[in-house]
């Protein structure tokens, strides 16, 4: 399959090979050739985003307003020990009893 991405003139195959070496990624010759075009498109996209006149736009951490969705902490009746242990296969002193998996050492 032929790459449909045109290589960016400012990015060379040697640049991509150097980046791959820094990232410790072993790329074949075909992958290096393909990555020149793909990284070129990424760099062009970043350059377009940087062209936006954003001086009058306030920085934000999220595109939508966020509100706290937690409920108030209210005291409510809890499950008693007898009800909690009703389905336990084994119990001992109002606690779940499970097989020992660690030695005393």
PDB file of C-alpha atoms in Angstrom:
ATOM      1  CA  UNK A   1       0.000   0.000   0.000  1.00  0.00           C
ATOM      2  CA  UNK A   2       1.473   3.356  -0.997  1.00  0.00           C
ATOM      3  CA  UNK A   3       1.640   6.021   1.702  1.00  0.00           C
ATOM      4  CA  UNK A   4      -0.922   8.749   1.117  1.00  0.00           C
ATOM      5  CA  UNK A   5       0.940  11.224   3.296  1.00  0.00           C
ATOM      6  CA  UNK A   6       3.351  13.583   1.586  1.00  0.00           C
ATOM      7  CA  UNK A   7       6.684  13.958   3.408  1.00  0.00           C
ATOM      8  CA  UNK A   8       7.304  17.295   5.049  1.00  0.00           C
ATOM      9  CA  UNK A   9      10.395  18.977   3.625  1.00  0.00           C
ATOM     10  CA  UNK A  10      11.718  20.110   7.034  1.00  0.00           C
ATOM     11  CA  UNK A  11      11.788  16.542   8.386  1.00  0.00           C
ATOM     12  CA  UNK A  12      14.326  14.116   6.966  1.00  0.00           C
ATOM     13  CA  UNK A  13      14.643  10.362   7.148  1.00  0.00           C
ATOM     14  CA  UNK A  14      17.738  10.854   9.312  1.00  0.00           C
ATOM     15  CA  UNK A  15      15.670  12.963  11.757  1.00  0.00           C
ATOM     16  CA  UNK A  16      13.133  10.149  12.063  1.00  0.00           C
ATOM     17  CA  UNK A  17      15.899   7.575  12.521  1.00  0.00           C
ATOM     18  CA  UNK A  18      17.433   9.747  15.249  1.00  0.00           C
ATOM     19  CA  UNK A  19      14.058  10.102  17.023  1.00  0.00           C
ATOM     20  CA  UNK A  20      13.488   6.353  16.769  1.00  0.00           C
ATOM     21  CA  UNK A  21      16.921   5.780  18.305  1.00  0.00           C
ATOM     22  CA  UNK A  22      16.167   8.148  21.178  1.00  0.00           C
ATOM     23  CA  UNK A  23      12.876   6.339  21.789  1.00  0.00           C
ATOM     24  CA  UNK A  24      14.673   2.981  21.441  1.00  0.00           C
ATOM     25  CA  UNK A  25      12.334   1.913  18.675  1.00  0.00           C
ATOM     26  CA  UNK A  26      13.781  -0.330  15.991  1.00  0.00           C
ATOM     27  CA  UNK A  27      12.233   0.705  12.660  1.00  0.00           C
ATOM     28  CA  UNK A  28      12.782  -0.964   9.308  1.00  0.00           C
ATOM     29  CA  UNK A  29      13.677   1.086   6.221  1.00  0.00           C
ATOM     30  CA  UNK A  30      10.074   0.935   5.009  1.00  0.00           C
ATOM     31  CA  UNK A  31       8.797   2.091   8.409  1.00  0.00           C
ATOM     32  CA  UNK A  32      11.308   4.954   8.470  1.00  0.00           C
ATOM     33  CA  UNK A  33      10.150   6.140   5.058  1.00  0.00           C
ATOM     34  CA  UNK A  34       6.505   5.948   6.107  1.00  0.00           C
ATOM     35  CA  UNK A  35       7.136   7.721   9.416  1.00  0.00           C
ATOM     36  CA  UNK A  36       8.742  10.713   7.652  1.00  0.00           C
ATOM     37  CA  UNK A  37       5.364  11.448   6.056  1.00  0.00           C
ATOM     38  CA  UNK A  38       3.300  10.655   9.126  1.00  0.00           C
ATOM     39  CA  UNK A  39       5.409  12.746  11.480  1.00  0.00           C
ATOM     40  CA  UNK A  40       5.412  15.512   8.897  1.00  0.00           C
ATOM     41  CA  UNK A  41       1.617  15.611   8.939  1.00  0.00           C
ATOM     42  CA  UNK A  42       1.636  15.695  12.757  1.00  0.00           C
ATOM     43  CA  UNK A  43       4.119  18.583  12.786  1.00  0.00           C
ATOM     44  CA  UNK A  44       2.058  20.491  10.203  1.00  0.00           C
ATOM     45  CA  UNK A  45      -1.083  19.991  12.321  1.00  0.00           C
ATOM     46  CA  UNK A  46       0.677  21.283  15.425  1.00  0.00           C
ATOM     47  CA  UNK A  47       1.903  24.289  13.452  1.00  0.00           C
ATOM     48  CA  UNK A  48      -1.687  25.057  12.357  1.00  0.00           C
ATOM     49  CA  UNK A  49      -2.912  24.888  15.954  1.00  0.00           C
ATOM     50  CA  UNK A  50      -0.145  27.262  17.026  1.00  0.00           C
ATOM     51  CA  UNK A  51      -1.312  29.786  14.400  1.00  0.00           C
ATOM     52  CA  UNK A  52      -4.632  30.295  16.198  1.00  0.00           C
ATOM     53  CA  UNK A  53      -4.961  33.741  17.742  1.00  0.00           C
ATOM     54  CA  UNK A  54      -5.639  32.622  21.300  1.00  0.00           C
ATOM     55  CA  UNK A  55      -4.361  35.653  23.216  1.00  0.00           C
ATOM     56  CA  UNK A  56      -7.856  36.610  24.364  1.00  0.00           C
ATOM     57  CA  UNK A  57      -8.893  33.042  25.275  1.00  0.00           C
ATOM     58  CA  UNK A  58      -8.600  32.063  28.928  1.00  0.00           C
ATOM     59  CA  UNK A  59      -6.760  28.748  29.548  1.00  0.00           C
ATOM     60  CA  UNK A  60      -8.958  25.905  30.750  1.00  0.00           C
ATOM     61  CA  UNK A  61      -8.507  22.390  32.023  1.00  0.00           C
ATOM     62  CA  UNK A  62     -11.705  21.021  30.473  1.00  0.00           C
ATOM     63  CA  UNK A  63     -13.865  22.161  27.556  1.00  0.00           C
ATOM     64  CA  UNK A  64     -17.082  21.857  29.549  1.00  0.00           C
ATOM     65  CA  UNK A  65     -17.872  23.319  32.976  1.00  0.00           C
ATOM     66  CA  UNK A  66     -17.533  20.710  35.700  1.00  0.00           C
ATOM     67  CA  UNK A  67     -19.594  20.513  38.861  1.00  0.00           C
ATOM     68  CA  UNK A  68     -19.113  18.338  41.904  1.00  0.00           C
ATOM     69  CA  UNK A  69     -21.373  15.311  41.542  1.00  0.00           C
ATOM     70  CA  UNK A  70     -20.868  13.837  45.002  1.00  0.00           C
ATOM     71  CA  UNK A  71     -23.737  13.492  47.398  1.00  0.00           C
ATOM     72  CA  UNK A  72     -23.712  14.898  50.912  1.00  0.00           C
ATOM     73  CA  UNK A  73     -22.243  12.597  53.539  1.00  0.00           C
ATOM     74  CA  UNK A  74     -25.212  11.522  55.673  1.00  0.00           C
ATOM     75  CA  UNK A  75     -25.343   8.948  58.448  1.00  0.00           C
ATOM     76  CA  UNK A  76     -27.634   6.057  57.501  1.00  0.00           C
ATOM     77  CA  UNK A  77     -28.364   2.708  59.112  1.00  0.00           C
ATOM     78  CA  UNK A  78     -25.800   0.094  58.127  1.00  0.00           C
ATOM     79  CA  UNK A  79     -25.955  -3.649  57.666  1.00  0.00           C
ATOM     80  CA  UNK A  80     -25.675  -5.586  60.933  1.00  0.00           C
ATOM     81  CA  UNK A  81     -23.084  -8.346  61.456  1.00  0.00           C
ATOM     82  CA  UNK A  82     -25.718 -11.087  61.293  1.00  0.00           C
ATOM     83  CA  UNK A  83     -27.110  -9.878  57.967  1.00  0.00           C
ATOM     84  CA  UNK A  84     -23.637  -9.340  56.499  1.00  0.00           C
ATOM     85  CA  UNK A  85     -22.515 -12.852  57.450  1.00  0.00           C
ATOM     86  CA  UNK A  86     -25.767 -14.534  56.389  1.00  0.00           C
ATOM     87  CA  UNK A  87     -24.276 -15.831  53.110  1.00  0.00           C
ATOM     88  CA  UNK A  88     -20.776 -16.581  54.401  1.00  0.00           C
ATOM     89  CA  UNK A  89     -19.680 -20.218  54.075  1.00  0.00           C
ATOM     90  CA  UNK A  90     -17.877 -19.980  57.428  1.00  0.00           C
ATOM     91  CA  UNK A  91     -17.782 -17.408  60.197  1.00  0.00           C
ATOM     92  CA  UNK A  92     -15.998 -17.021  63.489  1.00  0.00           C
ATOM     93  CA  UNK A  93     -16.564 -14.378  66.199  1.00  0.00           C
ATOM     94  CA  UNK A  94     -18.818 -12.315  63.926  1.00  0.00           C
ATOM     95  CA  UNK A  95     -16.183 -12.275  61.145  1.00  0.00           C
ATOM     96  CA  UNK A  96     -15.666 -14.069  57.861  1.00  0.00           C
ATOM     97  CA  UNK A  97     -13.488 -17.163  58.301  1.00  0.00           C
ATOM     98  CA  UNK A  98     -11.108 -17.872  55.413  1.00  0.00           C
ATOM     99  CA  UNK A  99      -8.349 -20.466  54.973  1.00  0.00           C
ATOM    100  CA  UNK A 100      -4.864 -19.389  56.077  1.00  0.00           C
ATOM    101  CA  UNK A 101      -2.568 -18.706  53.136  1.00  0.00           C
ATOM    102  CA  UNK A 102       0.517 -17.392  54.971  1.00  0.00           C
ATOM    103  CA  UNK A 103       2.635 -19.146  57.582  1.00  0.00           C
ATOM    104  CA  UNK A 104       3.476 -17.646  60.962  1.00  0.00           C
ATOM    105  CA  UNK A 105       7.108 -17.076  59.856  1.00  0.00           C
TER     106      UNK A 105
END
